[in-house]
mmCIF file of C-alpha atoms in Angstrom:
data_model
loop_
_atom_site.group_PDB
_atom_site.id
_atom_site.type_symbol
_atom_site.label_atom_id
_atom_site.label_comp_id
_atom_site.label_asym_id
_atom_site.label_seq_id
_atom_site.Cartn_x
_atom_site.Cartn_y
_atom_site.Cartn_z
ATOM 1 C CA UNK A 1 12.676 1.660 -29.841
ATOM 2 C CA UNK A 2 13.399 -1.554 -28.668
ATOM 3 C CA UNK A 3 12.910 -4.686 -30.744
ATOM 4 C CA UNK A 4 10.059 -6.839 -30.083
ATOM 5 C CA UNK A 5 10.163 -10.576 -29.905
ATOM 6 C CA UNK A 6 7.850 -13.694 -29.790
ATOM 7 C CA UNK A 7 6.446 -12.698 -26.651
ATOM 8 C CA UNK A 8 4.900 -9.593 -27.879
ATOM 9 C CA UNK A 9 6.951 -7.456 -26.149
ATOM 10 C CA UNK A 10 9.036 -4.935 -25.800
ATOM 11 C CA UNK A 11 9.392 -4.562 -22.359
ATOM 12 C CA UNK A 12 8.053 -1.129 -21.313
ATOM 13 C CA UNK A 13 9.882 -0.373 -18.229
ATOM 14 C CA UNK A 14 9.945 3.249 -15.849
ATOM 15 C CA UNK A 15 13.434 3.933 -14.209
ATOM 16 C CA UNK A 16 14.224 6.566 -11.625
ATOM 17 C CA UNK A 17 16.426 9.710 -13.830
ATOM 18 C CA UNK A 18 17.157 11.571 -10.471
ATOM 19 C CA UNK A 19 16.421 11.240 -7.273
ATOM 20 C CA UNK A 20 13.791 13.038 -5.299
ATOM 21 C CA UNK A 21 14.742 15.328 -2.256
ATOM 22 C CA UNK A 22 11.276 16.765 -1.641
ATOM 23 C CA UNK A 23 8.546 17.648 -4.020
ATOM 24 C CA UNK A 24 7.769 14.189 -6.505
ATOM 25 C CA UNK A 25 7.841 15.586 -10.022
ATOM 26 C CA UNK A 26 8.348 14.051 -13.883
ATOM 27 C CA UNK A 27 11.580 14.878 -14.313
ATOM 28 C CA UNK A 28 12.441 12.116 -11.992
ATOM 29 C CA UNK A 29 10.941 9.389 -14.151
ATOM 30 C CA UNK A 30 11.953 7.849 -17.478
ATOM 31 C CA UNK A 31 10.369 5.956 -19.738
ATOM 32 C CA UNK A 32 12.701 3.166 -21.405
ATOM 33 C CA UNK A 33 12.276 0.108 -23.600
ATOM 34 C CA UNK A 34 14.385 -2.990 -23.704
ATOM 35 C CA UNK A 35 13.691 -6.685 -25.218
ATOM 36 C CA UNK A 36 12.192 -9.188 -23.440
ATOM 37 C CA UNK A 37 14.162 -11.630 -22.292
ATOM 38 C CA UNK A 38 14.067 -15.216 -22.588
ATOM 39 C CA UNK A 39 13.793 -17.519 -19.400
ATOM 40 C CA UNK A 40 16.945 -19.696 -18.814
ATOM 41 C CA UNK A 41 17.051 -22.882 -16.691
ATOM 42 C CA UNK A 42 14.994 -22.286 -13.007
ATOM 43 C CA UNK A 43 13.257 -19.118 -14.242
ATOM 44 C CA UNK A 44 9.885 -18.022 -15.409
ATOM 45 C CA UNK A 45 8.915 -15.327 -17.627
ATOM 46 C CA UNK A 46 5.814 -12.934 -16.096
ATOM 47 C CA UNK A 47 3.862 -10.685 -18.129
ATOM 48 C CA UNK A 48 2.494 -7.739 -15.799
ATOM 49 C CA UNK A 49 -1.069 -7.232 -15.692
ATOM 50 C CA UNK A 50 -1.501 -4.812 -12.794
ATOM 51 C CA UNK A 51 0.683 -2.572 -11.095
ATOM 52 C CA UNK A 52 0.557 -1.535 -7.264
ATOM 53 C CA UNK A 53 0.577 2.347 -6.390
ATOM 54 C CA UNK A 54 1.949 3.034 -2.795
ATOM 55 C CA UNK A 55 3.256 6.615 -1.132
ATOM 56 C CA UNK A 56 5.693 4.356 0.162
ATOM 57 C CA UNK A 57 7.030 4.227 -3.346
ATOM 58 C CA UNK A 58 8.532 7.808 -3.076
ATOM 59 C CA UNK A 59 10.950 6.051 -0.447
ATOM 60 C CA UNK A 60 12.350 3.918 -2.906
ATOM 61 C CA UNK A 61 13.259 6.104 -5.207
ATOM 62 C CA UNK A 62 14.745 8.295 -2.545
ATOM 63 C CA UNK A 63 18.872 8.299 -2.299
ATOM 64 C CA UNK A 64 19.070 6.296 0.959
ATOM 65 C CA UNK A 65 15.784 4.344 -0.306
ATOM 66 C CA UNK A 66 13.240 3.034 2.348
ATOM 67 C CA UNK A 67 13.180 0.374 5.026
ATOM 68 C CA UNK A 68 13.173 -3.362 3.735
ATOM 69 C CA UNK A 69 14.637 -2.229 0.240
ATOM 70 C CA UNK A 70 17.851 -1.350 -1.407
ATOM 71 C CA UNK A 71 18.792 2.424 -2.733
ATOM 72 C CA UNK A 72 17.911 2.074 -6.100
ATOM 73 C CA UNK A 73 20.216 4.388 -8.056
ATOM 74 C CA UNK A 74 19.697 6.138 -11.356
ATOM 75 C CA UNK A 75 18.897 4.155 -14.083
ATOM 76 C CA UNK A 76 17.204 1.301 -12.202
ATOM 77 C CA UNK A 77 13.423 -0.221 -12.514
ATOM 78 C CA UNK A 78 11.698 1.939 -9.835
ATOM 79 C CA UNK A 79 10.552 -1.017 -7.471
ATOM 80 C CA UNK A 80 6.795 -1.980 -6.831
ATOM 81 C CA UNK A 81 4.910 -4.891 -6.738
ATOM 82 C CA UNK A 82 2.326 -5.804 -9.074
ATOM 83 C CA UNK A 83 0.512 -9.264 -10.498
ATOM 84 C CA UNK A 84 1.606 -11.032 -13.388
ATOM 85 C CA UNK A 85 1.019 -13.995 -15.671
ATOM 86 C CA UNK A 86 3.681 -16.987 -16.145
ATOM 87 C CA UNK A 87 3.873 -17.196 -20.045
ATOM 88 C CA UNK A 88 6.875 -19.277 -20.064
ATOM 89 C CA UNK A 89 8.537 -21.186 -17.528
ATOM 90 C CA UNK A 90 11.711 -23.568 -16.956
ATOM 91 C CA UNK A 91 11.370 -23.370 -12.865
ATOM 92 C CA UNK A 92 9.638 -26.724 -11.333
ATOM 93 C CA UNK A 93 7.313 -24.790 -9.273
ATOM 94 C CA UNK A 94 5.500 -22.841 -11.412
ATOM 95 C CA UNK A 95 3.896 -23.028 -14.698
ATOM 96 C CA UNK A 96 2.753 -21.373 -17.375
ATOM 97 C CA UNK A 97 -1.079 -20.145 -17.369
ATOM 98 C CA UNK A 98 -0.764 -19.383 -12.945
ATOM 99 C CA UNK A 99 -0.641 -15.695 -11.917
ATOM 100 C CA UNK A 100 1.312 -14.742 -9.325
ATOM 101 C CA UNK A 101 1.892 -10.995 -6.766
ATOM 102 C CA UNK A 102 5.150 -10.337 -6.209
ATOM 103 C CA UNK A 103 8.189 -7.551 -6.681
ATOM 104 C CA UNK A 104 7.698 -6.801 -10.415
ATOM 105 C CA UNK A 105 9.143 -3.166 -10.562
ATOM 106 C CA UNK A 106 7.355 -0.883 -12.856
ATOM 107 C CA UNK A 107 7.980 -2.969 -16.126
ATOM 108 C CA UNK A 108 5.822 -5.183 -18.382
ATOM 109 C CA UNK A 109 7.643 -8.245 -18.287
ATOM 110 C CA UNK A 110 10.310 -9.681 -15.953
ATOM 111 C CA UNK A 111 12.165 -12.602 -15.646
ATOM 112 C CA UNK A 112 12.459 -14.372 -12.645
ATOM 113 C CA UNK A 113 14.275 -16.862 -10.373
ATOM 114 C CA UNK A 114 11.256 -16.661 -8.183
ATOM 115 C CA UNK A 115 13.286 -15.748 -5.184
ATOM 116 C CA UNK A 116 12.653 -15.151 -1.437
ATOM 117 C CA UNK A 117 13.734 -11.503 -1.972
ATOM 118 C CA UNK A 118 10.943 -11.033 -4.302
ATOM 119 C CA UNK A 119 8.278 -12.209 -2.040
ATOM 120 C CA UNK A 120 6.441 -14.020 -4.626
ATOM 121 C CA UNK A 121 2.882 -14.944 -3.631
ATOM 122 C CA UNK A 122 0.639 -17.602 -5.874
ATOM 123 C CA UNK A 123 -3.201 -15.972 -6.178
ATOM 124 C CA UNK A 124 -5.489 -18.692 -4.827
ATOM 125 C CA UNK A 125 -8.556 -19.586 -6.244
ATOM 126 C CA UNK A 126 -10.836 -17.429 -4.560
ATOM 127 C CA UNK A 127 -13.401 -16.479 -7.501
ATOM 128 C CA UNK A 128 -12.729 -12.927 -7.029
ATOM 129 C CA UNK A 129 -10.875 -10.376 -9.490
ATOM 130 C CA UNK A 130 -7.116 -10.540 -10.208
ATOM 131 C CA UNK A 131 -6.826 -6.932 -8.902
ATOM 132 C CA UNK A 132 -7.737 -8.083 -5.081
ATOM 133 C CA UNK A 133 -4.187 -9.620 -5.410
ATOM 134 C CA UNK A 134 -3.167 -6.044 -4.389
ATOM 135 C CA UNK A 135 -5.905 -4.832 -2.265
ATOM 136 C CA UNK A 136 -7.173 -7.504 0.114
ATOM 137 C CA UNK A 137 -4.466 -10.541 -0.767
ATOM 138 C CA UNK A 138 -1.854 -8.019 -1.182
ATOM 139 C CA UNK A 139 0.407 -6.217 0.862
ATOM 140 C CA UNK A 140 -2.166 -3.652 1.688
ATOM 141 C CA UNK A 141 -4.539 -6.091 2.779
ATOM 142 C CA UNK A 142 -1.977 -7.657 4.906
ATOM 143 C CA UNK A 143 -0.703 -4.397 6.443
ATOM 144 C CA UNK A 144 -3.825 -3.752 7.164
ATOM 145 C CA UNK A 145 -5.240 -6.774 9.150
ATOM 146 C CA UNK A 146 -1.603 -7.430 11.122
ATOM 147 C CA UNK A 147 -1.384 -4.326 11.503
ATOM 148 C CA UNK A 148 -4.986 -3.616 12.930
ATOM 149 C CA UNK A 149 -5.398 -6.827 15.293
ATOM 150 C CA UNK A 150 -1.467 -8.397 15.643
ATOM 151 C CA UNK A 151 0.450 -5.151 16.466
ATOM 152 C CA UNK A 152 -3.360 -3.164 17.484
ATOM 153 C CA UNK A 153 -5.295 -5.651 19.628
ATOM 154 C CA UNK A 154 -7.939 -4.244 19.302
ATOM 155 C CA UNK A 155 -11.243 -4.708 21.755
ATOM 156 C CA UNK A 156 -14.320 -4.394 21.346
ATOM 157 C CA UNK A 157 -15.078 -1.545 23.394
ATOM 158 C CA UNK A 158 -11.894 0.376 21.716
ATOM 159 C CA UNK A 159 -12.563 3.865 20.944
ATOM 160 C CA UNK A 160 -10.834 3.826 17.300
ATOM 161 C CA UNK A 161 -9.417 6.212 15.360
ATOM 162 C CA UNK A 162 -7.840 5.929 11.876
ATOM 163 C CA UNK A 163 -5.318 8.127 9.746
ATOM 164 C CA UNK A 164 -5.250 7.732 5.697
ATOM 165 C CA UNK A 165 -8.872 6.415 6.223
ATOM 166 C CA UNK A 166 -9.924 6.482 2.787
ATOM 167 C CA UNK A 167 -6.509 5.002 1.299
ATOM 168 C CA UNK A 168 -6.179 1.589 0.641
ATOM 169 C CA UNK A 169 -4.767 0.227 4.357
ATOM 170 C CA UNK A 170 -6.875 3.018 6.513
ATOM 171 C CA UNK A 171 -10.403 1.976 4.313
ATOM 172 C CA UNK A 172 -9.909 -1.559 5.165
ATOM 173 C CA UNK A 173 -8.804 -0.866 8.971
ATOM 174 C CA UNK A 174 -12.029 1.038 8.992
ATOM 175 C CA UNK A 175 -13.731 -1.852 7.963
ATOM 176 C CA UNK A 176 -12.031 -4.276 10.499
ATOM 177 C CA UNK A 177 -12.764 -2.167 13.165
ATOM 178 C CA UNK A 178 -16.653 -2.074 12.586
ATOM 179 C CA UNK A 179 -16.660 -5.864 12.446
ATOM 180 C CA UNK A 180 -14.632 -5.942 15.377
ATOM 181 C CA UNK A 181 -17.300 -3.861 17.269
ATOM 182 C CA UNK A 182 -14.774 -0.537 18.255
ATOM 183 C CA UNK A 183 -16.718 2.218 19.061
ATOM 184 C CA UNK A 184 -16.574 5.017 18.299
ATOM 185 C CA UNK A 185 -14.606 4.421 15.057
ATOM 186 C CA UNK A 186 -13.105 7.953 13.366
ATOM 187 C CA UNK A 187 -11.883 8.409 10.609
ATOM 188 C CA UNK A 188 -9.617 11.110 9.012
ATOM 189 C CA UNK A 189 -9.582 12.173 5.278
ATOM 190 C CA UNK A 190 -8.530 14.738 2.949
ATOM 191 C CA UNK A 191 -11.990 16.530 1.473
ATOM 192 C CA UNK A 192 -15.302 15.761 1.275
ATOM 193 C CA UNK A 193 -15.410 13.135 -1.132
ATOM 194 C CA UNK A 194 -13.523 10.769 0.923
ATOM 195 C CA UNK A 195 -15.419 11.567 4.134
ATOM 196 C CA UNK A 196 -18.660 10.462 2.489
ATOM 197 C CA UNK A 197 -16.775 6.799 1.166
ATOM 198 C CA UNK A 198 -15.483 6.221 5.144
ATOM 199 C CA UNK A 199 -18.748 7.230 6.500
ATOM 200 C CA UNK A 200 -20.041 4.444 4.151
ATOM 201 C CA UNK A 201 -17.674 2.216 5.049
ATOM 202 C CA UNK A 202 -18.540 2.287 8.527
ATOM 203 C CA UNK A 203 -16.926 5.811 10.349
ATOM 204 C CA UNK A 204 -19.484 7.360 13.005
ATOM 205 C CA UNK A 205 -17.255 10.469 12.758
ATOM 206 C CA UNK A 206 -15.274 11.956 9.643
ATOM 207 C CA UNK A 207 -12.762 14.270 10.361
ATOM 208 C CA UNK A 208 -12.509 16.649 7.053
ATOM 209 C CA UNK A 209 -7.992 17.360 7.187
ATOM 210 C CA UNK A 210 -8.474 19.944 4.681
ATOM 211 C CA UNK A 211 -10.999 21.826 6.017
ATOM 212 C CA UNK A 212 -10.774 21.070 9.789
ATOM 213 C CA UNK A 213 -9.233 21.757 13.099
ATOM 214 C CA UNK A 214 -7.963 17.863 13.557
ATOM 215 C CA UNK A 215 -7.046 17.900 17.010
ATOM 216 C CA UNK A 216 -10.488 20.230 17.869
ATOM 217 C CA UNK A 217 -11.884 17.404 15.914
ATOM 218 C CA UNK A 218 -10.186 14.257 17.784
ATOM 219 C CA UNK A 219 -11.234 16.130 21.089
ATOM 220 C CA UNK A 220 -15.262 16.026 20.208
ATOM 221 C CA UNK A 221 -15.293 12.946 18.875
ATOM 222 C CA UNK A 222 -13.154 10.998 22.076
ATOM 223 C CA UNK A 223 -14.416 12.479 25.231
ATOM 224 C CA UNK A 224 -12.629 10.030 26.995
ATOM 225 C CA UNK A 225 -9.769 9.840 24.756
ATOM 226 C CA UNK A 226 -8.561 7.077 21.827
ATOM 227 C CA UNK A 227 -8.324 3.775 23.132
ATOM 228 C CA UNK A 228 -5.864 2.612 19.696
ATOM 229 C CA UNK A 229 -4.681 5.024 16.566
ATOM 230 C CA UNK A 230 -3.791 3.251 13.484
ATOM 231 C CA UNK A 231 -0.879 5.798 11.734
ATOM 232 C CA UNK A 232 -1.239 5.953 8.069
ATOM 233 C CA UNK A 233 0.222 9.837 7.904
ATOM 234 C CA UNK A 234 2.704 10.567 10.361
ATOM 235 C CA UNK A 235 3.336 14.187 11.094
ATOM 236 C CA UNK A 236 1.367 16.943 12.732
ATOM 237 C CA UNK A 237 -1.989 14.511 12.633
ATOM 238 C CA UNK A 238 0.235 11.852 14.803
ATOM 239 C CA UNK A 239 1.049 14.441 17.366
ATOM 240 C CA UNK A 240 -2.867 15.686 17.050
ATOM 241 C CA UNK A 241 -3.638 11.944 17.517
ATOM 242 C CA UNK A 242 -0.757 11.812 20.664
ATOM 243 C CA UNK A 243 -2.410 14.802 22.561
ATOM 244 C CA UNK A 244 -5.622 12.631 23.377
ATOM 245 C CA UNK A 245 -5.105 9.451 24.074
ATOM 246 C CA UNK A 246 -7.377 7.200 26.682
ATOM 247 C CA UNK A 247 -5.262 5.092 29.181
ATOM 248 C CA UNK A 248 -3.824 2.224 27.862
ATOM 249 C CA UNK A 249 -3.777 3.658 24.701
ATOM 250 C CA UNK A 250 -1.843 2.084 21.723
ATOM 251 C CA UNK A 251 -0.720 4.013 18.516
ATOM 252 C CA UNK A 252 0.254 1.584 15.476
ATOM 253 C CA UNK A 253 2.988 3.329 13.456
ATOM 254 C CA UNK A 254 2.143 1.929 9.934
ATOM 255 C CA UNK A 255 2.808 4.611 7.244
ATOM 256 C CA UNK A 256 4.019 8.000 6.872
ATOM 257 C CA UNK A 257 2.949 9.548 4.020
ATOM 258 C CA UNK A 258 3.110 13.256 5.035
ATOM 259 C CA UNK A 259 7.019 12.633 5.698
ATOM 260 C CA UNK A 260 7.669 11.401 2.399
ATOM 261 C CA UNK A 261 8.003 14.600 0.682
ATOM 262 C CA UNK A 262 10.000 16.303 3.616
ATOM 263 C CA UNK A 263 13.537 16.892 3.770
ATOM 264 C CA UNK A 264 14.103 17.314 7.250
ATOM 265 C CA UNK A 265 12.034 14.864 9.058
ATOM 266 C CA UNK A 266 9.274 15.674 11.425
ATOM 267 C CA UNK A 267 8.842 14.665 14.964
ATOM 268 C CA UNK A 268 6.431 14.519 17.524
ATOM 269 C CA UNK A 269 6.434 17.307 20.187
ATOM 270 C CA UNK A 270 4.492 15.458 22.391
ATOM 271 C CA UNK A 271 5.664 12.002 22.602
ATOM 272 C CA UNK A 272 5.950 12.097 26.164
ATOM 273 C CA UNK A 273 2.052 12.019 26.292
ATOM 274 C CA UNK A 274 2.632 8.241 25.982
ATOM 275 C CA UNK A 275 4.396 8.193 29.369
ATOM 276 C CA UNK A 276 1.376 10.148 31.055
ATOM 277 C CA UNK A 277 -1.045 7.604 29.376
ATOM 278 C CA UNK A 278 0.678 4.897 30.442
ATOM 279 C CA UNK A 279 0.232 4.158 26.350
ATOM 280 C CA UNK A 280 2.465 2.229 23.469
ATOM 281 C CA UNK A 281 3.473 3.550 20.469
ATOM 282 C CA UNK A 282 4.698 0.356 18.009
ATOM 283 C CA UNK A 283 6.180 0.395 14.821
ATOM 284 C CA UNK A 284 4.757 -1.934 11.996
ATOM 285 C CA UNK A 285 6.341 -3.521 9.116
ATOM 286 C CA UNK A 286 4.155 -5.963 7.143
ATOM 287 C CA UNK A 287 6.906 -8.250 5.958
ATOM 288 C CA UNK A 288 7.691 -9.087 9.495
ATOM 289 C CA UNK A 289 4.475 -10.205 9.935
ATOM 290 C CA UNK A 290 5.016 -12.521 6.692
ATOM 291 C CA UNK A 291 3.962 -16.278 8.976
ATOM 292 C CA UNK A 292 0.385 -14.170 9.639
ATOM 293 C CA UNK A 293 -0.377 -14.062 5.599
ATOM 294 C CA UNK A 294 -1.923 -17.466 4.895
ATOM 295 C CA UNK A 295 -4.426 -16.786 7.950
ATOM 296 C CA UNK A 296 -5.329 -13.006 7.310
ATOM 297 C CA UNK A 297 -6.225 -14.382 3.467
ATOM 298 C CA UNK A 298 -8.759 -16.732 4.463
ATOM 299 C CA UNK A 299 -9.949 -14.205 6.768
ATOM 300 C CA UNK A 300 -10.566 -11.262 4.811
ATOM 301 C CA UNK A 301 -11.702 -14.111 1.712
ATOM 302 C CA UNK A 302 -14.923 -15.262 4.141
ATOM 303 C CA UNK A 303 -15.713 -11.288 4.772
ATOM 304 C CA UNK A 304 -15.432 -10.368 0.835
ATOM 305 C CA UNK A 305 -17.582 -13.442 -0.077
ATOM 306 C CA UNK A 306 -20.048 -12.527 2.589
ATOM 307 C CA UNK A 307 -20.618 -9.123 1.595
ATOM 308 C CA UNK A 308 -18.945 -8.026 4.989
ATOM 309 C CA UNK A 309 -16.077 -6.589 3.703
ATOM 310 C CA UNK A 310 -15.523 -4.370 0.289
ATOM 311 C CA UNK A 311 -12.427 -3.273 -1.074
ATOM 312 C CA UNK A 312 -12.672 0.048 -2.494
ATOM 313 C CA UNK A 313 -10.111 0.191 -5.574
ATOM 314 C CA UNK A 314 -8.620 3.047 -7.931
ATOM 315 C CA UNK A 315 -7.928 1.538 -11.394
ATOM 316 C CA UNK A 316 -5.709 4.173 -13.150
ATOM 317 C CA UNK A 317 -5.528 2.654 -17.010
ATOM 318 C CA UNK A 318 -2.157 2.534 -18.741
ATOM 319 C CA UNK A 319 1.344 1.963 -18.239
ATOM 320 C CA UNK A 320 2.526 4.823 -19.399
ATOM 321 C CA UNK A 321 0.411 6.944 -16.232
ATOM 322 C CA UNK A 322 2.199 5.217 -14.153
ATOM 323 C CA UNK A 323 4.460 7.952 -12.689
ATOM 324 C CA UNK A 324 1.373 10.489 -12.402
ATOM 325 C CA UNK A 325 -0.602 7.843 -10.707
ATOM 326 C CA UNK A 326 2.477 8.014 -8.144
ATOM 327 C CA UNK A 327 2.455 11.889 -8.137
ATOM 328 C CA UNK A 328 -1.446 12.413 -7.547
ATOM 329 C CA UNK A 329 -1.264 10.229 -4.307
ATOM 330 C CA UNK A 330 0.909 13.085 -2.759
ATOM 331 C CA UNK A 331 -2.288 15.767 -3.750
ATOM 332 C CA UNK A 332 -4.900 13.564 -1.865
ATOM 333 C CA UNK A 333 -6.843 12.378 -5.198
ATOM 334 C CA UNK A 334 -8.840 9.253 -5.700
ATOM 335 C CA UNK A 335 -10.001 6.588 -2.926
ATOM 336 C CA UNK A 336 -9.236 3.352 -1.894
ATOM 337 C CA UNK A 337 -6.371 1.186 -3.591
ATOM 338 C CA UNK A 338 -4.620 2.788 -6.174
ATOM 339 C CA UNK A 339 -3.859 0.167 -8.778
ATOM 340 C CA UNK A 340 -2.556 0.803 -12.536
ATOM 341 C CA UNK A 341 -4.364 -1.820 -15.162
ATOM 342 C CA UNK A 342 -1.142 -2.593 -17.968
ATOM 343 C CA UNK A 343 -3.580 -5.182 -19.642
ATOM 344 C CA UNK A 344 -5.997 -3.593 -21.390
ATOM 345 C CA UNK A 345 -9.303 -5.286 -21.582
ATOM 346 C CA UNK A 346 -11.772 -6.430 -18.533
ATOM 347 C CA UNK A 347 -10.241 -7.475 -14.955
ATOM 348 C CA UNK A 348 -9.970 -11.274 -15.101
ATOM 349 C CA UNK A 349 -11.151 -13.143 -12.327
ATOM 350 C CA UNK A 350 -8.956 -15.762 -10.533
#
């Protein structure tokens, strides 16, 4: 065990021991401890408080890795992004006390230059729980609203249909599009448990994945066809999604997670229904979308302070569950944002 030094530590870290070709299991985790390091000159030291959970994740640890990050090879801190406290810090822009979101990797403490690469963001003052750092003020938060209304464009009278509705991008696009006025707004989920939370969130229609003919389903609920899909799954509900769309149509491509645990990937078999819709189909990556942040924040802050917006949130307790809490998101368990507490103790507020 590693020794542990003034700042409580040691630093509890998870590293990828092989890498995964399809099926996510333990043996491609392990658990290692190190010393905490001290800060030198320009660098803070973070303690991690929370810890994101994304599908995405699977990507990274993946031998070619995923778009926007480096292969991580064997041995390495599986990436992720997470919030932490400065306790210690020799960098003029930040002191100790401030929390931050940012690229932590699945450790309990990390030193830091505070770099552009790891896409540090300051929490602002909103009032709200530290955890909305990952939901609303996060990445999914972000991915959700840039997607939705940059790359979407949504209208008013859009008939709307989501993918992943109950996951932490999809139940917030759900969200966005009732505000937004889209009708009808669909949603697709895996059981009945998460059918009931979209249909509370706002969904006039909840297609059932496990239990129900999707592309039957899209047909009922769009008589005249989807007006704009929002991708969260990729796969054989993307092509069910492809066989109805309205004129004009657009598709947002903004996660996969049915490809993840494929080896040979999967494609479409009806793509060419965009031609005869005269529709788009656009990719979506959040960090491109990085000038849109500051905006979508204050945005999203006004709808959670008025009660207009919630952010449904799956607190998995423990550092140590933090490669299950990976796993499970690949069997369709839980709702909303997957988020692992490291603290223990209540979620502070910021």
């Amino acid at each position: 065990m590693a020794k542990s030094n003034d700042w409580g530590g040691p630093n509890r870290q998870w590293v990828i021991a092989e890498h995964p070709v399809t099926t996510l299991e333990a043996r491609h985790f392990e658990y290692r401890e190190a010393p905490v390091a001290e800060p030198g000159p320009g660098e803070v030291l973070l303690k991690t408080h929370l810890l994101n959970i994304a599908p995405v994740m699977r990507m990274y640890m993946m031998q070619g890795g995923a778009a926007g990050e480096a292969p991580l090879e064997i041995g390495e801190v599986i990436h992720g992004r997470g919030v932490a406290e400065v306790i210690a810090s020799n960098h003029a822009g930040f002191a100790p006390g401030e929390f931050v979101q940012g690229q932590l990797g699945w450790q309990t403490w990390k030193v830091s230059r505070m770099t552009d690469a790891e896409k540090f963001r300051r929490l602002k003052p909103h009032g709200l729980p530290i955890h909305h750092a990952l939901t609303v003020f996060g990445m999914t938060g972000f991915s959700a609203y840039c997607g939705f209304f940059g790359r979407g464009q949504p209208r008013p009278s859009d008939a709307v249909l989501v993918s992943g509705a109950a996951g932490g991008v999809g139940s917030l696009v759900v969200q966005m599009a009732r505000l937004h006025g889209c009708a009808p707004l669909v949603g697709i989920a895996g059981g009945p448990e998460k059918c009931s939370l979209i249909e509370k969130l706002g969904c006039d229609v909840a297609i059932d994945y496990k239990a129900d003919d999707v592309a039957a389903a899209i047909r009922e609920s769009f008589p005249a066809g989807v007006d704009l899909y929002f991708d969260n799954v990729g796969g054989e509900i993307l092509e069910a999604a492809l066989g109805h769309l309205a004129p004009g149509a657009r598709v947002v491509l903004c996660g996969s997670i049915s490809e993840y645990q494929r080896q040979t990937p999967f494609g479409p078999r009806n793509y060419t229904n965009l031609r005869r819709a005269n529709a788009d189909m656009r990719g979506f990556f959040v960090y491109n979308h990085s000038a849109e942040f500051d905006a979508a924040e204050a945005a999203m802050a006004a709808w959670l302070t008025e009660g207009k917006l919630k952010a449904p949130v799956d607190v998995v307790s423990g550092f140590e569950a933090m490669p299950r809490a990976l796993m499970d998101m690949f069997e369709s368990t839980g709702g909303g944002k997957r988020i692992v507490q490291v603290v223990e103790g209540d979620i502070a507020c910021y």
